[in-house]
Amino acid sequence: EGIEYSTEPFESLYEVYEDIGSGQFAVVRRCVEKATRSEYAAKYIRKRRVASSRRGLPLEVIAREVHVLQKLHKHQNIISLHQVFDNGQHVILVLELVRGGELFEHISERERLSEEEASAFLHQILLGVCHMHSNDIAHLDLKPENVLLLSKNRQHIKLIDFGLSRVITDAEEVRDLMGTAEFVAPEIVNYEPLCLATDMWAIGVITYILVSGSSPFLGDSQQETFNNVTAVDYTFDTQYFSGTSDLAKDFICRLLVKDVRKRMTAKESLSHPWIQPESEEQEEERRDAQTNMDNFKSYQARRRWKHSVKVVTLCNRLSRSAKLRSQSAELLDSRSSAITLREDQWPTLRCLAAS
Ligand code: ATP
């Protein structure tokens, strides 16, 4: 099952249009296949040129994402891969185009969302995750940014970003520190083996946020968040959960479990009564319960705000590093054997060395 990279130049087969997203190592652009006039999303992943460099990703890491996408092809809730190119600098993944934006963004624009509707979204996420897991693939980066809607007016969910995904086998243990603190499971924080259940923890966190608008483990610092995660320190605060059904709480409780063997699996969660009610009563309980929309809207507003701060900080860092580079070049030019910098430049330098 070798990976086939098309050797023809990407631009000769596709017209490339505007940027529609970006990540740490990737830019995503809308494109149109000339032969069919079909639209796709082209994800340009920058290749690492020099082993010691921190720019771009090693080819074997990119190959892992491609391999996973090829293995998962054609599930209605997972982004599908159309073609792969290598232009020397980038590997270009031609992906199914998703136009509806983030599920959380879509929800925050609504006035109300019943638990019945919320659980229908969860149901689709679980179908996608179940498909991955039955192929021994763990996503390992499930979070609101990676749950998109195919289009604005159809409630069809697509899971994206398989950049951290791994094939999980008994033969080989995977340990890694990765993901976003708010959504990582205790085994990640503790540097214990990762497994399919690691995704189910994230589903628990996503559900908790969806019904209440608050985040179960989020602290004021990353360290505090990690401490809360490893202690499984969360509650159903009545301030946020007064309208939440017991079924929804039970669903969450079975996912936010420290012991990976006791955590509910994807398959089990598909038949949990919050997803698949077993009686008229349960169906009613779910229909009558409302998610906490006021609080959800402010959670979403905080997320948007944090995201823009991150972008501004990054821009500042980049312009500072460019300035510093030219300053140190001047210093070197002046043939001074010892580079002396003003004291106030040290913290920046240390931060550059660390980045
Ligand atoms: P990160 O650094 O967050 O892990 P990444 O570099 O792996 O990201 P993706 O998350 O796959 O990149 O894509 C970056 C952004 O591009 C996404 O957040 C999304 O907004 C957009 N995007 C990705 N794939 C698609 C797609 N198939 N259709 C539409 N938009 C997409």
PDB file of N, CA, C and O and ligand atoms in Angstrom, residues 20-26 28 41 43 65 79 95-99 102 141 143 145-146 148 160-163, ligand 1:
ATOM      1  N   ILE A  20      -8.007  29.352   2.518  1.00  0.00           N
ATOM      2  CA  ILE A  20      -9.211  29.139   3.320  1.00  0.00           C
ATOM      3  C   ILE A  20      -8.879  28.660   4.722  1.00  0.00           C
ATOM      4  O   ILE A  20      -9.762  28.426   5.531  1.00  0.00           O
ATOM      5  N   GLY A  21      -7.604  28.536   5.016  1.00  0.00           N
ATOM      6  CA  GLY A  21      -7.231  28.143   6.375  1.00  0.00           C
ATOM      7  C   GLY A  21      -5.737  27.955   6.467  1.00  0.00           C
ATOM      8  O   GLY A  21      -5.041  27.921   5.442  1.00  0.00           O
ATOM      9  N   SER A  22      -5.244  27.873   7.692  1.00  0.00           N
ATOM     10  CA  SER A  22      -3.826  27.591   7.852  1.00  0.00           C
ATOM     11  C   SER A  22      -3.602  26.938   9.195  1.00  0.00           C
ATOM     12  O   SER A  22      -4.432  27.030  10.104  1.00  0.00           O
ATOM     13  N   GLY A  23      -2.489  26.244   9.305  1.00  0.00           N
ATOM     14  CA  GLY A  23      -2.107  25.610  10.559  1.00  0.00           C
ATOM     15  C   GLY A  23      -0.630  25.871  10.775  1.00  0.00           C
ATOM     16  O   GLY A  23      -0.050  26.732  10.109  1.00  0.00           O
ATOM     17  N   GLN A  24      -0.030  25.126  11.689  1.00  0.00           N
ATOM     18  CA  GLN A  24       1.366  25.377  12.028  1.00  0.00           C
ATOM     19  C   GLN A  24       2.289  25.167  10.829  1.00  0.00           C
ATOM     20  O   GLN A  24       3.212  25.942  10.610  1.00  0.00           O
ATOM     21  N   PHE A  25       2.043  24.101  10.070  1.00  0.00           N
ATOM     22  CA  PHE A  25       2.948  23.790   8.963  1.00  0.00           C
ATOM     23  C   PHE A  25       2.232  23.766   7.624  1.00  0.00           C
ATOM     24  O   PHE A  25       2.791  23.333   6.631  1.00  0.00           O
ATOM     25  N   ALA A  26       0.994  24.212   7.605  1.00  0.00           N
ATOM     26  CA  ALA A  26       0.219  24.054   6.378  1.00  0.00           C
ATOM     27  C   ALA A  26      -0.596  25.293   6.037  1.00  0.00           C
ATOM     28  O   ALA A  26      -1.007  26.050   6.905  1.00  0.00           O
ATOM     29  N   VAL A  28      -4.004  26.106   3.530  1.00  0.00           N
ATOM     30  CA  VAL A  28      -5.044  25.422   2.765  1.00  0.00           C
ATOM     31  C   VAL A  28      -5.675  26.411   1.788  1.00  0.00           C
ATOM     32  O   VAL A  28      -6.038  27.524   2.169  1.00  0.00           O
ATOM     33  N   ALA A  41     -10.049  21.307  -1.641  1.00  0.00           N
ATOM     34  CA  ALA A  41      -9.181  22.084  -0.754  1.00  0.00           C
ATOM     35  C   ALA A  41      -7.772  21.520  -0.897  1.00  0.00           C
ATOM     36  O   ALA A  41      -7.566  20.314  -0.754  1.00  0.00           O
ATOM     37  N   LYS A  43      -4.214  21.262   0.640  1.00  0.00           N
ATOM     38  CA  LYS A  43      -3.454  21.510   1.873  1.00  0.00           C
ATOM     39  C   LYS A  43      -1.969  21.384   1.553  1.00  0.00           C
ATOM     40  O   LYS A  43      -1.480  20.299   1.255  1.00  0.00           O
ATOM     41  N   GLU A  65       0.294  11.051   7.736  1.00  0.00           N
ATOM     42  CA  GLU A  65      -1.021  11.675   7.515  1.00  0.00           C
ATOM     43  C   GLU A  65      -1.645  11.160   6.216  1.00  0.00           C
ATOM     44  O   GLU A  65      -2.834  10.833   6.168  1.00  0.00           O
ATOM     45  N   ILE A  79     -13.101  13.560   6.225  1.00  0.00           N
ATOM     46  CA  ILE A  79     -12.646  14.248   5.038  1.00  0.00           C
ATOM     47  C   ILE A  79     -11.983  13.237   4.089  1.00  0.00           C
ATOM     48  O   ILE A  79     -11.239  12.374   4.527  1.00  0.00           O
ATOM     49  N   LEU A  95      -7.900  17.655  -0.958  1.00  0.00           N
ATOM     50  CA  LEU A  95      -8.947  17.122  -0.082  1.00  0.00           C
ATOM     51  C   LEU A  95     -10.324  17.583  -0.533  1.00  0.00           C
ATOM     52  O   LEU A  95     -10.464  18.646  -1.160  1.00  0.00           O
ATOM     53  N   GLU A  96     -11.310  16.800  -0.189  1.00  0.00           N
ATOM     54  CA  GLU A  96     -12.701  17.211  -0.347  1.00  0.00           C
ATOM     55  C   GLU A  96     -12.864  18.598   0.301  1.00  0.00           C
ATOM     56  O   GLU A  96     -12.329  18.853   1.377  1.00  0.00           O
ATOM     57  N   LEU A  97     -13.570  19.496  -0.373  1.00  0.00           N
ATOM     58  CA  LEU A  97     -13.730  20.861   0.149  1.00  0.00           C
ATOM     59  C   LEU A  97     -14.904  20.930   1.121  1.00  0.00           C
ATOM     60  O   LEU A  97     -16.008  20.511   0.807  1.00  0.00           O
ATOM     61  N   VAL A  98     -14.623  21.474   2.290  1.00  0.00           N
ATOM     62  CA  VAL A  98     -15.653  21.624   3.304  1.00  0.00           C
ATOM     63  C   VAL A  98     -15.965  23.112   3.430  1.00  0.00           C
ATOM     64  O   VAL A  98     -15.062  23.918   3.602  1.00  0.00           O
ATOM     65  N   ARG A  99     -17.247  23.481   3.318  1.00  0.00           N
ATOM     66  CA  ARG A  99     -17.579  24.913   3.223  1.00  0.00           C
ATOM     67  C   ARG A  99     -18.327  25.481   4.409  1.00  0.00           C
ATOM     68  O   ARG A  99     -18.544  26.678   4.492  1.00  0.00           O
ATOM     69  N   GLU A 102     -16.585  25.769  11.196  1.00  0.00           N
ATOM     70  CA  GLU A 102     -16.562  24.948  12.399  1.00  0.00           C
ATOM     71  C   GLU A 102     -17.974  24.720  12.948  1.00  0.00           C
ATOM     72  O   GLU A 102     -18.774  25.660  13.012  1.00  0.00           O
ATOM     73  N   ASP A 141      -6.216  14.310  17.855  1.00  0.00           N
ATOM     74  CA  ASP A 141      -6.300  15.776  17.890  1.00  0.00           C
ATOM     75  C   ASP A 141      -7.758  16.216  17.733  1.00  0.00           C
ATOM     76  O   ASP A 141      -8.047  17.202  17.058  1.00  0.00           O
ATOM     77  N   LYS A 143     -10.822  18.109  18.527  1.00  0.00           N
ATOM     78  CA  LYS A 143     -11.148  19.354  19.226  1.00  0.00           C
ATOM     79  C   LYS A 143     -12.047  20.156  18.291  1.00  0.00           C
ATOM     80  O   LYS A 143     -12.160  19.827  17.100  1.00  0.00           O
ATOM     81  N   GLU A 145     -11.923  22.806  16.582  1.00  0.00           N
ATOM     82  CA  GLU A 145     -11.373  23.304  15.308  1.00  0.00           C
ATOM     83  C   GLU A 145     -11.370  22.250  14.212  1.00  0.00           C
ATOM     84  O   GLU A 145     -11.282  22.580  13.034  1.00  0.00           O
ATOM     85  N   ASN A 146     -11.386  20.980  14.618  1.00  0.00           N
ATOM     86  CA  ASN A 146     -11.280  19.914  13.629  1.00  0.00           C
ATOM     87  C   ASN A 146     -12.605  19.225  13.335  1.00  0.00           C
ATOM     88  O   ASN A 146     -12.644  18.174  12.712  1.00  0.00           O
ATOM     89  N   LEU A 148     -15.857  20.074  11.364  1.00  0.00           N
ATOM     90  CA  LEU A 148     -16.417  21.062  10.434  1.00  0.00           C
ATOM     91  C   LEU A 148     -17.761  20.600   9.887  1.00  0.00           C
ATOM     92  O   LEU A 148     -18.115  19.430   9.979  1.00  0.00           O
ATOM     93  N   ILE A 160     -11.667  16.640  10.299  1.00  0.00           N
ATOM     94  CA  ILE A 160     -10.469  16.961   9.505  1.00  0.00           C
ATOM     95  C   ILE A 160      -9.201  16.860  10.357  1.00  0.00           C
ATOM     96  O   ILE A 160      -9.265  16.572  11.540  1.00  0.00           O
ATOM     97  N   ASP A 161      -8.084  17.176   9.728  1.00  0.00           N
ATOM     98  CA  ASP A 161      -6.748  17.262  10.329  1.00  0.00           C
ATOM     99  C   ASP A 161      -6.259  15.969  10.967  1.00  0.00           C
ATOM    100  O   ASP A 161      -6.315  15.802  12.186  1.00  0.00           O
ATOM    101  N   PHE A 162      -5.747  15.102  10.136  1.00  0.00           N
ATOM    102  CA  PHE A 162      -5.199  13.835  10.612  1.00  0.00           C
ATOM    103  C   PHE A 162      -3.686  13.913  10.806  1.00  0.00           C
ATOM    104  O   PHE A 162      -2.989  12.907  10.791  1.00  0.00           O
ATOM    105  N   GLY A 163      -3.202  15.136  11.025  1.00  0.00           N
ATOM    106  CA  GLY A 163      -1.764  15.373  11.162  1.00  0.00           C
ATOM    107  C   GLY A 163      -1.128  14.693  12.370  1.00  0.00           C
ATOM    108  O   GLY A 163       0.069  14.440  12.369  1.00  0.00           O
TER     109      GLY A 163
HETATM  110  P1  ATP B   1      -2.835  22.436  12.987  1.00  0.00           P
HETATM  111  O1  ATP B   1      -1.544  23.181  13.000  1.00  0.00           O
HETATM  112  O2  ATP B   1      -3.978  23.178  13.659  1.00  0.00           O
HETATM  113  O3  ATP B   1      -2.745  21.000  13.405  1.00  0.00           O
HETATM  114  P2  ATP B   1      -2.737  21.717  10.225  1.00  0.00           P
HETATM  115  O4  ATP B   1      -1.520  22.446   9.801  1.00  0.00           O
HETATM  116  O5  ATP B   1      -2.587  20.243  10.412  1.00  0.00           O
HETATM  117  O6  ATP B   1      -3.359  22.412  11.483  1.00  0.00           O
HETATM  118  P3  ATP B   1      -5.437  21.590   9.172  1.00  0.00           P
HETATM  119  O7  ATP B   1      -6.013  21.700  10.544  1.00  0.00           O
HETATM  120  O8  ATP B   1      -5.636  20.323   8.439  1.00  0.00           O
HETATM  121  O9  ATP B   1      -3.882  21.991   9.167  1.00  0.00           O
HETATM  122  O10 ATP B   1      -5.993  22.769   8.284  1.00  0.00           O
HETATM  123  C1  ATP B   1      -5.877  24.108   8.693  1.00  0.00           C
HETATM  124  C2  ATP B   1      -7.214  24.829   8.517  1.00  0.00           C
HETATM  125  O11 ATP B   1      -7.604  24.810   7.138  1.00  0.00           O
HETATM  126  C3  ATP B   1      -8.364  24.161   9.263  1.00  0.00           C
HETATM  127  O12 ATP B   1      -8.489  24.651  10.568  1.00  0.00           O
HETATM  128  C4  ATP B   1      -9.569  24.524   8.397  1.00  0.00           C
HETATM  129  O13 ATP B   1     -10.053  25.805   8.752  1.00  0.00           O
HETATM  130  C5  ATP B   1      -9.002  24.596   7.000  1.00  0.00           C
HETATM  131  N1  ATP B   1      -9.227  23.337   6.271  1.00  0.00           N
HETATM  132  C6  ATP B   1      -8.506  22.204   6.358  1.00  0.00           C
HETATM  133  N2  ATP B   1      -8.983  21.237   5.556  1.00  0.00           N
HETATM  134  C7  ATP B   1     -10.041  21.768   4.922  1.00  0.00           C
HETATM  135  C8  ATP B   1     -10.977  21.284   3.935  1.00  0.00           C
HETATM  136  N3  ATP B   1     -10.885  20.035   3.459  1.00  0.00           N
HETATM  137  N4  ATP B   1     -11.935  22.125   3.511  1.00  0.00           N
HETATM  138  C9  ATP B   1     -12.022  23.375   4.001  1.00  0.00           C
HETATM  139  N5  ATP B   1     -11.191  23.904   4.911  1.00  0.00           N
HETATM  140  C10 ATP B   1     -10.205  23.125   5.376  1.00  0.00           C
END
